[in-house]
Amino acid sequence: MAPLKETENEFEHIADLDKFNESYQIDKVVKTTSLYTIKLISGKQTPDFCREVLLLEHAPANPVQAYLWTHKVNANDTQIEVMRKISTALETRFENERKKLM
């Protein structure tokens, strides 16, 4: 498993989730918490092995915000490897958001 190059923000905001949903399908819900949901998705016109990661933030009293992870999920990665990569990216994202609030 090749290490990911960390960037300040590895998630791209999706401004129009309804339009986005027209092109993508949900393959699997990977994790759901009270603050966010992580889903593996793929383009409706592409095979399963081209999975991407959708982050839905649903903080209390705020509208849902959708983000696409800038990395693709390798079909050979185990679910543990995928979750480890996503968790690291989420930790970086939430830490950067916390710093902005200070």
mmCIF file of C-alpha atoms in Angstrom:
data_model
loop_
_atom_site.group_PDB
_atom_site.id
_atom_site.type_symbol
_atom_site.label_atom_id
_atom_site.label_comp_id
_atom_site.label_asym_id
_atom_site.label_seq_id
_atom_site.Cartn_x
_atom_site.Cartn_y
_atom_site.Cartn_z
ATOM 1 C CA MET A 1 0.000 0.000 0.000
ATOM 2 C CA ALA A 2 1.597 3.257 -1.122
ATOM 3 C CA PRO A 3 1.394 6.090 1.422
ATOM 4 C CA LEU A 4 -0.797 9.012 0.498
ATOM 5 C CA LYS A 5 0.666 12.437 0.011
ATOM 6 C CA GLU A 6 -1.030 14.590 2.636
ATOM 7 C CA THR A 7 -2.402 17.926 1.572
ATOM 8 C CA GLU A 8 -4.048 20.642 3.615
ATOM 9 C CA ASN A 9 -7.459 19.630 2.365
ATOM 10 C CA GLU A 10 -7.944 16.295 0.692
ATOM 11 C CA PHE A 11 -11.674 16.828 0.198
ATOM 12 C CA GLU A 12 -13.272 18.879 -2.586
ATOM 13 C CA HIS A 13 -16.597 20.516 -1.757
ATOM 14 C CA ILE A 14 -19.567 19.441 -3.876
ATOM 15 C CA ALA A 15 -21.732 22.491 -4.355
ATOM 16 C CA ASP A 16 -24.717 20.756 -5.992
ATOM 17 C CA LEU A 17 -25.261 17.336 -4.407
ATOM 18 C CA ASP A 18 -28.417 16.604 -6.419
ATOM 19 C CA LYS A 19 -26.591 17.122 -9.716
ATOM 20 C CA PHE A 20 -23.642 15.094 -8.396
ATOM 21 C CA ASN A 21 -25.993 12.201 -7.510
ATOM 22 C CA GLU A 22 -27.136 12.046 -11.135
ATOM 23 C CA SER A 23 -23.666 10.831 -12.173
ATOM 24 C CA TYR A 24 -22.699 8.670 -9.188
ATOM 25 C CA GLN A 25 -24.105 5.658 -7.390
ATOM 26 C CA ILE A 26 -23.575 4.596 -3.784
ATOM 27 C CA ASP A 27 -21.750 1.278 -3.612
ATOM 28 C CA LYS A 28 -21.420 0.990 0.154
ATOM 29 C CA VAL A 29 -21.899 3.021 3.325
ATOM 30 C CA VAL A 30 -18.585 2.582 5.143
ATOM 31 C CA LYS A 31 -19.149 4.540 8.345
ATOM 32 C CA THR A 32 -21.868 6.654 9.920
ATOM 33 C CA THR A 33 -21.492 8.831 13.004
ATOM 34 C CA SER A 34 -23.610 11.605 14.467
ATOM 35 C CA LEU A 35 -21.506 14.171 12.553
ATOM 36 C CA TYR A 36 -20.640 12.541 9.243
ATOM 37 C CA THR A 37 -21.200 9.618 6.883
ATOM 38 C CA ILE A 38 -18.609 8.058 4.592
ATOM 39 C CA LYS A 39 -19.765 6.283 1.440
ATOM 40 C CA LEU A 40 -17.916 4.462 -1.306
ATOM 41 C CA ILE A 41 -19.292 5.610 -4.624
ATOM 42 C CA SER A 42 -18.601 5.038 -8.291
ATOM 43 C CA GLY A 43 -19.633 6.743 -11.472
ATOM 44 C CA LYS A 44 -22.747 5.280 -13.024
ATOM 45 C CA GLN A 45 -20.789 4.863 -16.257
ATOM 46 C CA THR A 46 -17.647 3.357 -14.672
ATOM 47 C CA PRO A 47 -16.920 -0.057 -13.167
ATOM 48 C CA ASP A 48 -16.906 -0.740 -9.422
ATOM 49 C CA PHE A 49 -13.124 -0.756 -9.192
ATOM 50 C CA CYS A 50 -13.032 3.022 -9.760
ATOM 51 C CA ARG A 51 -14.521 3.752 -6.378
ATOM 52 C CA GLU A 52 -14.309 7.140 -4.805
ATOM 53 C CA VAL A 53 -15.124 8.359 -1.312
ATOM 54 C CA LEU A 54 -17.998 10.703 -0.502
ATOM 55 C CA LEU A 55 -18.010 12.509 2.843
ATOM 56 C CA LEU A 56 -21.345 13.877 4.029
ATOM 57 C CA GLU A 57 -21.074 16.193 7.007
ATOM 58 C CA HIS A 58 -24.358 16.506 8.881
ATOM 59 C CA ALA A 59 -23.547 18.586 11.909
ATOM 60 C CA PRO A 60 -26.521 19.529 14.118
ATOM 61 C CA ALA A 61 -28.493 22.584 12.991
ATOM 62 C CA ASN A 62 -26.502 22.840 9.728
ATOM 63 C CA PRO A 63 -27.391 21.741 6.209
ATOM 64 C CA VAL A 64 -25.621 18.649 4.884
ATOM 65 C CA GLN A 65 -22.286 19.423 3.220
ATOM 66 C CA ALA A 66 -20.846 16.971 0.691
ATOM 67 C CA TYR A 67 -17.168 16.455 -0.157
ATOM 68 C CA LEU A 68 -15.350 14.176 -2.576
ATOM 69 C CA TRP A 69 -12.055 12.720 -1.398
ATOM 70 C CA THR A 70 -9.291 13.572 -3.863
ATOM 71 C CA HIS A 71 -7.912 9.997 -3.838
ATOM 72 C CA LYS A 72 -9.381 6.912 -5.472
ATOM 73 C CA VAL A 73 -9.883 3.673 -3.569
ATOM 74 C CA ASN A 74 -7.692 0.883 -4.883
ATOM 75 C CA ALA A 75 -9.669 -2.289 -5.598
ATOM 76 C CA ASN A 76 -6.857 -4.352 -4.042
ATOM 77 C CA ASP A 77 -6.966 -2.512 -0.699
ATOM 78 C CA THR A 78 -8.687 -4.230 2.189
ATOM 79 C CA GLN A 79 -11.488 -2.452 4.009
ATOM 80 C CA ILE A 80 -9.113 -1.855 6.936
ATOM 81 C CA GLU A 81 -6.571 -0.194 4.618
ATOM 82 C CA VAL A 82 -9.278 1.960 3.057
ATOM 83 C CA MET A 83 -10.607 3.014 6.460
ATOM 84 C CA ARG A 84 -7.100 3.792 7.702
ATOM 85 C CA LYS A 85 -6.469 6.077 4.702
ATOM 86 C CA ILE A 86 -9.832 7.798 5.049
ATOM 87 C CA SER A 87 -9.483 8.178 8.818
ATOM 88 C CA THR A 88 -6.084 9.838 8.423
ATOM 89 C CA ALA A 89 -7.493 12.260 5.847
ATOM 90 C CA LEU A 90 -10.502 13.022 8.080
ATOM 91 C CA GLU A 91 -8.305 13.659 11.102
ATOM 92 C CA THR A 92 -6.247 16.118 9.067
ATOM 93 C CA ARG A 93 -9.395 17.806 7.756
ATOM 94 C CA PHE A 94 -11.017 18.159 11.188
ATOM 95 C CA GLU A 95 -7.774 19.370 12.753
ATOM 96 C CA ASN A 96 -7.424 22.035 10.044
ATOM 97 C CA GLU A 97 -11.048 23.081 10.583
ATOM 98 C CA ARG A 98 -10.463 23.306 14.340
ATOM 99 C CA LYS A 99 -7.385 25.501 13.802
ATOM 100 C CA LYS A 100 -9.406 27.852 11.601
ATOM 101 C CA LEU A 101 -11.880 28.382 14.446
ATOM 102 C CA MET A 102 -9.189 29.357 16.924
#
